[in-house]
Amino acid sequence: MAIKLRHPLRMVFAILIVVIFVSIVVDAAVRPAYDWPAVGKYLFDRRISQAAVVTLQLTVYSMVIAIILGVILAVMRLSPNPVVKSLAWFYLWVFRGTPVYVQLTIWGLISLIYSSIDIGIPFMDPWVSFSTNAALSTFTIAIIGLALNEAAYMAEIVRAGLLAVDRGQEEAATALGMSWAQTMTRVILPQSMRVIIPPTGNEVISMLKTTSLVTAVPFSFELFTRSRDISAETFNPIPLLIVASIWYLFFTSILMVGQYFLEKRFARGVGDRQPDRKDAVGTATGTFTGVVPVVGAGQPTVIAPSGQDDPPANPGGVK
Amino acid sequence: MTDVNTQGGASVTIPPMVLAEQVSKSFGSNEVLKSISLEVKRGEVMCLVGPSGSGKSTFLRCINHLEVLSAGRLSVDGELIGYREANGKLFEMAPKEAARQRRDIGMVFQRFNLFPHMTALQNVMEAPIRVKGLPKAQVEQSALDLLARVGLAERANYYPAHLSGGQQQRVAIARALAMEPKLMLFDEPTSALDPELVGEVLDVMKGLAKSGMTMIVVTHEMGFAKEVADSLVFMDGGVVVEAGDPDEILTNPQHRRTQAFLSKVL
């Protein structure tokens, strides 16, 4: 047996990094400016937790609209009709080319630009007319502003995903007599998901943080603006910024776990290098084989085939 | 056209399975097919051979309207493909009608083009369920039968990535057969395969030919053409150079270009 090459410097660096990290943590724990008791007090403050829910709502609603709009824009960009194609391009040019903060401010002033919303035939008396201020709350305006901006980015992500699918797939589906819609929904989109999901996960996380800009509308009930407002009363801004950060981190962590499972689901037949799980389950008469990721367990739990006829009672929870 | 005498003595005209009349196809200024006229009878196996770029694959793709003709007319089982004729004029079909015509024409591709996110079984079941709207249980049974027929019954729940090239191509054949086509088109079905895997695919195709399926096969497998084909067409530069009995053409090619090509591949 040969003697393995030693790496003494690795050990030195590792110890150094751990020492520095621990000293920062210890220092932070006792430093008065962080005011940890205040962090604890405000972390589950009703105003903060309500604002966290509002932030989540802003994120989810605007992302859902942005994804739908993004798919439409992506399909438009791939359309053979030059007018449709140019329209999608123009949308992208405007909404991707201007800062989202500026866009949100403009949306906030929408009632100055269009004082009423009329439904009817152009240049005729409208059938219905609302005052813009009454029809659109600042919450709605914030969602519109975030969603329309995000749709431009989603359109490019979806377009890249659609183009990444081999042309032969569309041909094979067409040759089987499938319609364009069936080809898209059954063959092209499921495959493009593999390419679409990772950057979309990024976008959701980015959106969660961008919601802090809706103060430009001005909408002030989301996490960041709310914690600023509270600290304006208490003259103690730092603990509230930490509180907001903890909530943002909590949400992004949940989103990352969700993304992991979505990616796994759409990697069927392509990303998995293990022998086919489905087949193994089918022939193993109920015994569960393989590696089950357990959230928060650190190490994946390995469950060996037990040889019994009954599956383990609680496959995910074995520790 | 074939005349069949029924018992009463009346004669019914049965159209050929494929009838191409002066079919031309250009991509921009590049004329790929120059006035191709061909006839494929019911139950006939026709092999299309020729150097690459000769237009064989393009012609095959024209038959199920994956390519739109530039000129000429093409009909399958007496029905004009991709167009509707009214008052002596041709009107292009809506995508929906073209899709209906493609149901009856199976196609097998050089690169298999199996759906990678579906198992072999799901690949075979997809079109009968989605396109024909047949009940799932019935489709599953016939799909399993088809997979057994191509020798892949035990591989039904495998994803394409876990199958060899030859196995994938056999699944692709089963997938095309699941729509119960009256015509099968093979676009170089063995060209992307390792040499030792070619045989298993050709065996499935031989069985299919024996069962009476009408087949048009673009291929470089001259052995297959000689053994299975009823007719052989040699194409070069977008035209049919020579057509006829495979044995005759392969052993005694008349045209200089056919001779030159065969001397290289045989």
Coordinates of C-alpha atoms in Angstrom, one line a residue:
Chain A
M1 CA 0.0 0.0 0.0
A2 CA 1.4 3.3 -1.0
I3 CA 1.4 6.2 1.4
K4 CA -1.1 8.8 0.4
L5 CA 0.0 12.3 -0.5
R6 CA -0.4 14.5 2.5
H7 CA -2.0 18.0 2.3
P8 CA -0.8 19.8 5.5
L9 CA -1.9 23.2 4.2
R10 CA -5.5 22.1 3.8
M11 CA -5.7 21.4 7.5
V12 CA -4.2 24.7 8.3
F13 CA -6.6 26.6 6.1
A14 CA -9.6 24.6 7.4
I15 CA -8.7 25.4 11.0
L16 CA -8.1 29.1 10.2
I17 CA -11.5 29.4 8.4
V18 CA -13.3 27.7 11.3
V19 CA -11.6 30.0 13.8
I20 CA -12.5 33.1 11.9
F21 CA -16.1 32.0 11.4
V22 CA -16.6 31.1 15.1
S23 CA -15.1 34.3 16.3
I24 CA -17.5 36.3 14.0
V25 CA -20.4 34.4 15.3
V26 CA -19.4 34.7 19.0
D27 CA -18.8 38.4 18.5
A28 CA -22.2 38.9 16.8
A29 CA -23.9 37.1 19.6
V30 CA -22.7 39.5 22.2
R31 CA -22.5 42.8 20.2
P32 CA -25.2 45.1 21.6
A33 CA -26.0 46.8 18.2
Y34 CA -27.6 43.6 16.9
D35 CA -29.9 43.7 19.9
W36 CA -30.9 40.0 19.8
P37 CA -33.6 40.3 22.4
A38 CA -35.4 42.8 20.0
V39 CA -34.9 40.4 17.1
G40 CA -36.6 37.7 19.1
K41 CA -39.4 40.1 20.1
Y42 CA -40.2 41.2 16.6
L43 CA -39.5 38.0 14.7
F44 CA -43.1 36.7 15.4
D45 CA -44.6 40.2 15.8
R46 CA -48.1 40.1 14.2
R47 CA -47.3 43.1 12.0
I48 CA -44.1 41.4 10.7
S49 CA -45.7 38.0 10.1
Q50 CA -48.6 39.6 8.3
A51 CA -46.1 41.5 6.1
A52 CA -44.3 38.2 5.4
V53 CA -47.6 36.8 4.2
V54 CA -48.1 39.8 2.0
T55 CA -44.6 39.5 0.6
L56 CA -45.4 35.8 -0.2
Q57 CA -48.6 36.8 -1.9
L58 CA -46.9 39.4 -4.0
T59 CA -44.3 36.8 -5.1
V60 CA -46.7 34.0 -5.9
Y61 CA -49.3 36.1 -7.7
S62 CA -46.9 38.1 -9.8
M63 CA -44.8 34.9 -10.6
V64 CA -47.9 33.0 -11.7
I65 CA -49.0 35.9 -14.0
A66 CA -45.4 36.3 -15.2
I67 CA -45.0 32.6 -16.1
I68 CA -48.3 32.5 -18.0
L69 CA -47.5 35.7 -19.8
G70 CA -43.9 34.5 -20.4
V71 CA -45.1 31.3 -22.1
I72 CA -47.4 33.3 -24.3
L73 CA -44.6 35.8 -25.2
A74 CA -42.2 32.9 -25.9
V75 CA -44.7 31.2 -28.3
M76 CA -45.3 34.6 -29.9
R77 CA -41.6 35.1 -30.5
L78 CA -41.4 31.7 -32.2
S79 CA -44.5 32.5 -34.3
P80 CA -44.1 32.5 -38.1
N81 CA -46.3 35.7 -38.2
P82 CA -43.8 38.7 -38.3
V83 CA -46.2 41.1 -36.7
V84 CA -46.8 38.8 -33.7
K85 CA -43.1 38.2 -33.4
S86 CA -42.2 41.9 -33.5
L87 CA -44.8 42.7 -30.9
A88 CA -43.3 40.2 -28.5
W89 CA -39.8 41.5 -29.2
F90 CA -41.0 45.1 -28.6
Y91 CA -42.5 44.0 -25.2
L92 CA -39.2 42.5 -24.2
W93 CA -37.3 45.5 -25.4
V94 CA -39.4 47.9 -23.2
F95 CA -39.9 45.8 -20.1
R96 CA -36.4 44.3 -19.9
G97 CA -34.7 47.6 -20.9
T98 CA -36.0 49.8 -18.0
P99 CA -35.4 49.3 -14.3
V100 CA -38.2 47.6 -12.4
Y101 CA -38.1 50.4 -9.8
V102 CA -38.9 53.0 -12.5
Q103 CA -41.6 50.8 -13.9
L104 CA -43.2 50.4 -10.4
T105 CA -43.1 54.2 -9.9
I106 CA -44.8 54.7 -13.3
W107 CA -47.5 52.1 -12.4
G108 CA -48.0 54.0 -9.2
L109 CA -48.8 57.1 -11.2
I110 CA -51.1 55.3 -13.5
S111 CA -54.2 57.2 -12.3
L112 CA -52.5 60.4 -13.3
I113 CA -52.0 59.1 -16.9
Y114 CA -55.3 57.3 -17.2
S115 CA -57.9 58.7 -14.8
S116 CA -60.6 56.2 -15.7
I117 CA -60.8 52.7 -17.2
D118 CA -63.4 52.5 -19.9
I119 CA -64.7 49.3 -21.5
G120 CA -66.4 49.6 -24.8
I121 CA -65.7 50.4 -28.5
P122 CA -62.9 52.9 -29.0
F123 CA -64.1 56.5 -29.9
M124 CA -67.6 55.7 -28.8
D125 CA -69.3 56.2 -25.4
P126 CA -68.0 53.5 -23.1
W127 CA -70.3 50.8 -21.7
V128 CA -68.7 50.8 -18.3
S129 CA -66.3 53.3 -16.8
F130 CA -64.4 53.1 -13.5
S131 CA -62.1 55.6 -11.8
T132 CA -58.6 54.1 -12.0
N133 CA -58.0 54.9 -8.3
A134 CA -61.1 53.0 -7.3
A135 CA -60.5 50.0 -9.6
L136 CA -56.9 49.3 -8.8
S137 CA -55.6 49.1 -5.3
T138 CA -51.9 49.7 -4.7
F139 CA -51.6 45.9 -4.0
T140 CA -53.0 45.2 -7.5
I141 CA -50.8 47.8 -9.1
A142 CA -47.7 46.3 -7.3
I143 CA -48.6 42.8 -8.7
I144 CA -49.2 44.2 -12.2
G145 CA -45.9 46.1 -12.1
L146 CA -43.9 43.1 -10.9
A147 CA -45.6 40.6 -13.2
L148 CA -45.2 42.5 -16.4
N149 CA -41.6 43.2 -15.7
E150 CA -40.9 39.5 -14.8
A151 CA -42.8 38.2 -17.9
A152 CA -40.1 39.6 -20.1
Y153 CA -37.5 37.5 -18.4
M154 CA -39.7 34.5 -18.2
A155 CA -40.3 34.7 -21.9
E156 CA -36.6 34.3 -22.7
I157 CA -36.3 31.4 -20.2
V158 CA -39.3 29.6 -21.8
R159 CA -38.0 30.3 -25.3
A160 CA -34.6 28.9 -24.5
G161 CA -36.4 25.8 -23.0
L162 CA -38.5 25.2 -26.1
L163 CA -35.5 25.6 -28.4
A164 CA -33.5 23.2 -26.4
V165 CA -35.8 20.3 -27.3
D166 CA -34.6 18.3 -30.3
R167 CA -36.6 19.1 -33.5
G168 CA -37.0 15.4 -34.0
Q169 CA -39.4 15.3 -31.1
E170 CA -41.8 17.6 -32.7
E171 CA -41.5 15.7 -36.0
A172 CA -42.2 12.3 -34.3
A173 CA -45.3 13.7 -32.5
T174 CA -46.5 15.3 -35.8
A175 CA -46.0 12.0 -37.7
L176 CA -48.1 10.2 -35.1
G177 CA -51.0 12.6 -35.9
M178 CA -50.7 14.7 -32.8
S179 CA -52.0 18.3 -33.1
W180 CA -49.8 21.3 -32.4
A181 CA -51.4 21.8 -29.0
Q182 CA -50.9 18.1 -28.1
T183 CA -47.3 18.1 -29.3
M184 CA -46.6 21.2 -27.2
T185 CA -48.3 20.0 -24.0
R186 CA -47.4 16.3 -24.1
V187 CA -44.0 16.3 -25.8
I188 CA -42.2 19.7 -26.0
L189 CA -43.1 21.5 -22.8
P190 CA -42.5 18.5 -20.4
Q191 CA -39.0 18.1 -21.9
S192 CA -38.3 21.9 -21.9
M193 CA -39.2 22.0 -18.2
R194 CA -35.8 20.5 -17.4
V195 CA -34.2 23.6 -19.0
I196 CA -36.8 26.0 -17.7
I197 CA -37.0 25.1 -14.0
P198 CA -33.5 26.0 -12.7
P199 CA -33.6 29.6 -14.0
T200 CA -37.2 29.9 -13.1
G201 CA -36.3 29.0 -9.5
N202 CA -33.7 31.8 -9.6
E203 CA -36.4 34.1 -10.8
V204 CA -38.8 33.2 -8.0
I205 CA -36.2 33.8 -5.4
S206 CA -35.2 37.0 -7.2
M207 CA -38.9 38.0 -7.2
L208 CA -39.3 37.4 -3.5
K209 CA -36.6 40.0 -2.9
T210 CA -37.7 42.4 -5.7
T211 CA -41.1 42.7 -3.8
S212 CA -39.2 45.0 -1.4
L213 CA -39.2 47.6 -4.2
V214 CA -43.0 47.9 -4.4
T215 CA -42.6 50.8 -1.9
A216 CA -42.1 52.8 -5.2
V217 CA -45.8 52.3 -6.0
P218 CA -46.2 53.2 -3.0
F219 CA -47.3 50.0 -1.4
S220 CA -46.0 49.6 2.2
F221 CA -47.4 46.4 3.7
E222 CA -44.7 44.0 2.6
L223 CA -41.9 42.7 4.8
F224 CA -39.1 45.3 4.1
T225 CA -41.2 48.5 4.2
R226 CA -43.1 47.2 7.2
S227 CA -39.9 46.5 9.2
R228 CA -38.6 50.0 8.2
D229 CA -41.8 51.6 9.4
I230 CA -41.6 49.8 12.7
S231 CA -38.0 50.8 13.2
A232 CA -38.9 54.4 12.4
E233 CA -40.9 54.3 15.6
T234 CA -38.5 52.4 17.7
F235 CA -35.3 54.1 16.4
N236 CA -33.7 50.7 16.4
P237 CA -33.3 49.7 12.7
I238 CA -30.7 46.9 12.8
P239 CA -32.7 44.1 14.7
L240 CA -35.7 44.7 12.3
L241 CA -33.5 44.4 9.3
I242 CA -32.3 41.1 10.7
V243 CA -35.9 40.0 11.3
A244 CA -36.8 40.8 7.7
S245 CA -33.7 38.9 6.5
I246 CA -34.6 35.8 8.5
W247 CA -38.0 35.8 6.9
Y248 CA -36.6 36.2 3.4
L249 CA -34.1 33.4 4.1
F250 CA -36.9 31.2 5.4
F251 CA -38.9 31.6 2.2
T252 CA -36.0 31.2 -0.1
S253 CA -35.0 28.0 1.7
I254 CA -38.5 26.6 1.2
L255 CA -38.4 27.5 -2.5
M256 CA -35.1 25.8 -2.9
V257 CA -36.4 22.6 -1.5
G258 CA -39.4 22.8 -3.8
Q259 CA -37.2 23.4 -6.8
Y260 CA -35.2 20.3 -5.9
F261 CA -38.3 18.1 -6.1
L262 CA -39.6 19.7 -9.3
E263 CA -36.2 19.2 -11.0
K264 CA -36.2 15.6 -10.0
R265 CA -39.7 15.1 -11.3
F266 CA -38.9 16.5 -14.7
A267 CA -35.5 14.7 -15.0
R268 CA -37.5 11.5 -15.6
G269 CA -35.7 9.3 -18.2
V270 CA -32.9 11.8 -18.8
G271 CA -31.2 13.1 -15.7
D272 CA -31.3 9.9 -13.6
R273 CA -28.3 7.6 -14.0
Q274 CA -29.6 5.0 -11.6
P275 CA -31.4 1.9 -13.0
D276 CA -35.0 2.5 -13.5
R277 CA -36.8 3.1 -10.2
K278 CA -40.2 2.4 -11.5
D279 CA -39.3 -1.0 -12.8
A280 CA -37.5 -1.8 -9.6
V281 CA -40.6 -1.0 -7.5
G282 CA -42.7 -3.1 -9.9
T283 CA -40.6 -6.2 -9.5
A284 CA -39.6 -6.0 -5.9
T285 CA -43.1 -6.7 -4.6
G286 CA -43.3 -3.6 -2.5
T287 CA -39.9 -3.3 -1.0
F288 CA -38.6 0.2 -1.3
T289 CA -35.0 0.4 -2.6
G290 CA -32.7 3.4 -3.1
V291 CA -31.9 6.7 -1.6
V292 CA -34.6 8.9 -0.1
P293 CA -33.7 12.5 0.4
V294 CA -34.9 13.7 3.8
V295 CA -35.3 17.4 4.2
G296 CA -33.2 18.7 7.1
A297 CA -31.6 15.3 7.7
G298 CA -28.3 16.4 6.4
Q299 CA -27.3 13.0 5.1
P300 CA -29.6 11.1 2.7
T301 CA -31.2 8.1 4.5
V302 CA -30.4 4.9 2.8
I303 CA -32.9 2.1 3.0
A304 CA -31.6 -1.3 2.0
P305 CA -34.0 -3.8 0.6
S306 CA -35.4 -5.6 3.6
G307 CA -36.6 -8.7 1.9
Q308 CA -40.0 -8.5 3.5
D309 CA -43.2 -8.3 1.6
D310 CA -44.4 -5.2 3.4
P311 CA -42.8 -1.8 2.6
P312 CA -41.2 0.0 5.5
A313 CA -43.9 1.8 7.5
N314 CA -42.3 5.2 7.3
P315 CA -39.8 5.3 4.5
G316 CA -39.0 9.1 4.7
G317 CA -38.7 9.3 8.4
V318 CA -36.2 6.5 9.2
K319 CA -33.2 8.0 10.8
Chain B
M1 CA -54.3 0.8 -60.9
T2 CA -55.3 -2.7 -60.1
D3 CA -58.6 -4.1 -61.3
V4 CA -60.2 -6.6 -59.0
N5 CA -63.0 -8.8 -60.3
T6 CA -65.6 -9.3 -57.7
Q7 CA -67.8 -12.4 -57.8
G8 CA -70.6 -10.6 -59.6
G9 CA -68.2 -9.8 -62.4
A10 CA -68.3 -6.0 -61.7
S11 CA -64.8 -4.6 -61.5
V12 CA -63.8 -2.3 -58.6
T13 CA -60.8 -0.1 -59.0
I14 CA -58.5 -0.2 -56.0
P15 CA -56.0 2.7 -55.9
P16 CA -52.4 1.9 -55.2
M17 CA -51.2 2.6 -51.7
V18 CA -48.9 5.4 -52.7
L19 CA -49.1 7.3 -56.0
A20 CA -46.7 10.1 -56.7
E21 CA -47.1 12.1 -59.8
Q22 CA -44.4 14.5 -60.8
V23 CA -43.5 15.4 -57.2
S24 CA -41.1 18.3 -56.9
K25 CA -39.6 19.9 -53.9
S26 CA -37.3 22.9 -53.6
F27 CA -35.7 24.5 -50.6
G28 CA -35.1 28.0 -51.8
S29 CA -33.3 27.7 -55.1
N30 CA -32.1 24.2 -54.2
E31 CA -34.3 21.7 -56.1
V32 CA -34.2 18.5 -54.1
L33 CA -36.8 16.5 -55.9
K34 CA -37.3 16.8 -59.6
S35 CA -40.6 15.4 -60.9
I36 CA -40.7 12.1 -59.1
S37 CA -43.3 9.7 -60.3
L38 CA -43.7 6.4 -58.3
E39 CA -46.4 3.8 -57.5
V40 CA -46.4 1.6 -54.5
K41 CA -49.0 -1.2 -54.4
R42 CA -50.7 -2.6 -51.4
G43 CA -48.5 -5.0 -49.4
E44 CA -45.5 -4.0 -51.4
V45 CA -42.1 -3.4 -49.8
M46 CA -40.2 -0.7 -51.7
C47 CA -36.6 0.1 -50.9
L48 CA -35.3 3.6 -51.8
V49 CA -31.5 3.7 -52.2
G50 CA -29.0 6.3 -53.4
P51 CA -26.2 8.5 -52.2
S52 CA -26.8 11.0 -49.5
G53 CA -28.4 14.2 -50.7
S54 CA -30.2 12.3 -53.5
G55 CA -33.7 13.3 -52.1
K56 CA -34.7 9.9 -50.7
S57 CA -35.5 11.1 -47.2
T58 CA -37.2 14.3 -48.5
F59 CA -39.5 12.2 -50.7
L60 CA -40.3 10.0 -47.7
R61 CA -41.2 13.1 -45.7
C62 CA -43.4 14.4 -48.5
I63 CA -45.5 11.2 -48.2
N64 CA -46.9 12.2 -44.8
H65 CA -46.7 15.9 -45.5
L66 CA -43.9 16.7 -43.1
E67 CA -42.6 18.5 -46.1
V68 CA -44.9 20.5 -48.4
L69 CA -44.6 19.7 -52.1
S70 CA -43.5 22.5 -54.4
A71 CA -45.2 20.9 -57.4
G72 CA -47.0 17.6 -58.4
R73 CA -49.4 15.5 -56.4
L74 CA -49.2 12.7 -54.0
S75 CA -51.9 10.4 -52.8
V76 CA -52.0 7.6 -50.2
D77 CA -54.7 5.0 -50.6
G78 CA -56.5 7.2 -53.2
E79 CA -56.6 10.2 -50.9
L80 CA -54.6 13.3 -51.9
I81 CA -52.1 14.2 -49.2
G82 CA -52.0 17.7 -47.7
Y83 CA -54.4 19.2 -50.2
R84 CA -58.1 19.1 -51.0
E85 CA -59.2 19.3 -54.6
A86 CA -62.3 21.3 -55.6
N87 CA -63.2 22.7 -59.0
G88 CA -59.9 21.6 -60.5
K89 CA -57.9 23.6 -57.9
L90 CA -55.8 22.4 -55.0
F91 CA -56.5 23.9 -51.6
E92 CA -54.0 23.5 -48.7
M93 CA -55.4 21.5 -45.8
A94 CA -55.8 22.9 -42.3
P95 CA -53.3 21.3 -39.9
K96 CA -56.1 19.3 -38.2
E97 CA -56.9 17.5 -41.5
A98 CA -53.3 16.9 -42.3
A99 CA -52.9 15.4 -38.8
R100 CA -55.9 13.1 -39.4
Q101 CA -54.1 11.8 -42.6
R102 CA -50.9 11.2 -40.7
R103 CA -52.6 8.8 -38.3
D104 CA -52.7 6.2 -40.9
I105 CA -49.1 6.6 -41.9
G106 CA -46.5 5.3 -39.5
M107 CA -43.0 6.7 -39.6
V108 CA -39.7 5.5 -38.2
F109 CA -36.8 7.9 -38.0
Q110 CA -33.1 7.5 -38.2
R111 CA -32.5 9.0 -34.8
F112 CA -35.5 7.0 -33.3
N113 CA -37.0 10.2 -31.8
L114 CA -38.6 8.3 -28.8
F115 CA -40.1 10.6 -26.2
P116 CA -37.3 10.5 -23.5
H117 CA -39.6 11.5 -20.6
M118 CA -41.9 8.5 -21.2
T119 CA -41.2 4.8 -20.7
A120 CA -41.2 2.4 -23.7
L121 CA -44.8 1.5 -22.8
Q122 CA -45.9 5.1 -22.5
N123 CA -44.3 5.9 -25.8
V124 CA -46.3 3.3 -27.5
M125 CA -49.6 4.2 -25.7
E126 CA -49.3 8.0 -26.2
A127 CA -50.8 8.4 -29.7
P128 CA -53.6 5.9 -29.4
I129 CA -54.8 7.5 -26.2
R130 CA -54.3 11.2 -27.2
V131 CA -55.0 11.1 -30.9
K132 CA -57.5 8.3 -31.3
G133 CA -59.0 8.8 -27.8
L134 CA -59.1 5.0 -27.1
P135 CA -59.6 3.8 -23.5
K136 CA -56.4 3.4 -21.5
A137 CA -56.8 -0.2 -20.4
Q138 CA -57.4 -1.4 -24.0
V139 CA -54.5 0.6 -25.3
E140 CA -52.2 -0.8 -22.6
Q141 CA -53.0 -4.4 -23.5
S142 CA -52.4 -3.8 -27.2
A143 CA -49.2 -1.8 -26.5
L144 CA -47.8 -4.7 -24.4
D145 CA -48.7 -7.1 -27.3
L146 CA -46.8 -4.8 -29.7
L147 CA -43.8 -4.6 -27.4
A148 CA -43.8 -8.4 -27.2
R149 CA -44.0 -8.5 -31.0
V150 CA -40.8 -6.5 -31.3
G151 CA -39.3 -8.7 -28.5
L152 CA -39.3 -6.1 -25.7
A153 CA -42.0 -7.2 -23.4
E154 CA -39.7 -7.1 -20.4
R155 CA -38.4 -3.6 -21.2
A156 CA -41.9 -2.0 -21.2
N157 CA -41.2 0.1 -18.1
Y158 CA -37.7 1.3 -19.2
Y159 CA -37.0 4.8 -20.2
P160 CA -35.4 5.2 -23.7
A161 CA -32.1 6.3 -22.1
H162 CA -31.8 2.8 -20.5
L163 CA -32.3 1.0 -23.8
S164 CA -29.8 0.2 -26.5
G165 CA -30.1 1.8 -29.9
G166 CA -31.5 -1.3 -31.4
Q167 CA -34.1 -1.6 -28.6
Q168 CA -35.0 2.0 -29.0
Q169 CA -35.6 1.6 -32.7
R170 CA -37.8 -1.4 -32.1
V171 CA -39.9 0.6 -29.6
A172 CA -40.2 3.3 -32.2
I173 CA -41.5 0.7 -34.7
A174 CA -44.0 -0.5 -32.1
R175 CA -45.0 3.1 -31.4
A176 CA -45.7 3.6 -35.1
L177 CA -47.6 0.3 -35.3
A178 CA -49.8 1.3 -32.4
M179 CA -51.8 3.6 -34.6
E180 CA -52.6 0.7 -36.9
P181 CA -51.2 2.4 -40.0
K182 CA -51.8 1.2 -43.5
L183 CA -48.4 2.3 -44.6
M184 CA -45.1 2.4 -42.9
L185 CA -42.3 4.8 -43.8
F186 CA -38.7 4.0 -42.6
D187 CA -36.1 6.8 -42.9
E188 CA -32.8 5.0 -42.7
P189 CA -33.9 3.0 -39.6
T190 CA -30.5 1.3 -39.1
S191 CA -28.1 4.1 -40.0
A192 CA -27.6 5.3 -36.4
L193 CA -27.1 1.9 -35.0
D194 CA -23.9 0.0 -34.0
P195 CA -23.3 -2.7 -36.6
E196 CA -24.2 -5.6 -34.2
L197 CA -27.6 -4.0 -33.5
V198 CA -28.7 -3.7 -37.1
G199 CA -29.8 -7.3 -37.4
E200 CA -32.5 -7.1 -34.6
V201 CA -34.2 -4.1 -36.2
L202 CA -34.1 -5.6 -39.7
D203 CA -35.6 -8.9 -38.3
V204 CA -38.5 -6.9 -36.9
M205 CA -38.9 -5.2 -40.3
K206 CA -38.8 -8.5 -42.1
G207 CA -41.5 -9.9 -39.9
L208 CA -43.6 -6.8 -40.6
A209 CA -43.1 -7.2 -44.3
K210 CA -44.2 -10.8 -44.1
S211 CA -47.4 -9.8 -42.3
G212 CA -48.3 -7.9 -45.5
M213 CA -47.6 -4.3 -44.4
T214 CA -47.0 -1.8 -47.2
M215 CA -43.5 -0.4 -46.5
I216 CA -41.3 2.2 -48.0
V217 CA -37.7 1.9 -46.7
V218 CA -34.9 4.4 -47.2
T219 CA -31.9 2.3 -46.5
H220 CA -28.2 1.4 -47.2
E221 CA -28.8 -2.2 -46.3
M222 CA -28.6 -3.9 -49.7
G223 CA -28.9 -7.3 -48.2
F224 CA -32.2 -6.3 -46.7
A225 CA -33.3 -4.8 -50.0
K226 CA -32.4 -8.0 -51.9
E227 CA -34.1 -10.3 -49.4
V228 CA -37.2 -8.5 -48.5
A229 CA -38.0 -5.7 -51.0
D230 CA -40.5 -6.3 -53.8
S231 CA -39.1 -3.3 -55.7
L232 CA -36.1 -1.1 -55.5
V233 CA -35.7 2.5 -56.6
F234 CA -32.4 4.1 -57.1
M235 CA -32.4 7.9 -56.7
D236 CA -29.6 10.4 -57.4
G237 CA -29.7 14.1 -57.7
G238 CA -33.4 14.3 -57.1
V239 CA -34.5 12.0 -59.9
V240 CA -35.4 8.3 -60.1
V241 CA -32.5 6.9 -62.0
E242 CA -33.6 3.3 -62.1
A243 CA -36.5 1.3 -60.6
G244 CA -37.6 -2.3 -60.7
D245 CA -36.9 -5.8 -59.3
P246 CA -34.2 -5.6 -56.6
D247 CA -32.4 -8.7 -57.7
E248 CA -32.1 -7.4 -61.3
I249 CA -30.9 -3.9 -60.3
L250 CA -28.4 -5.1 -57.7
T251 CA -26.9 -7.8 -59.9
N252 CA -27.2 -6.1 -63.3
P253 CA -27.6 -2.3 -63.0
Q254 CA -28.3 -0.7 -66.3
H255 CA -27.5 2.9 -65.5
R256 CA -23.9 4.2 -65.1
R257 CA -24.7 6.1 -61.9
T258 CA -26.4 3.0 -60.4
Q259 CA -23.3 1.0 -61.3
A260 CA -21.0 3.5 -59.7
F261 CA -23.1 3.7 -56.5
L262 CA -23.5 -0.1 -56.1
S263 CA -19.8 -0.7 -56.7
K264 CA -19.1 1.4 -53.6
V265 CA -21.7 0.0 -51.3
L266 CA -21.9 -3.7 -52.2

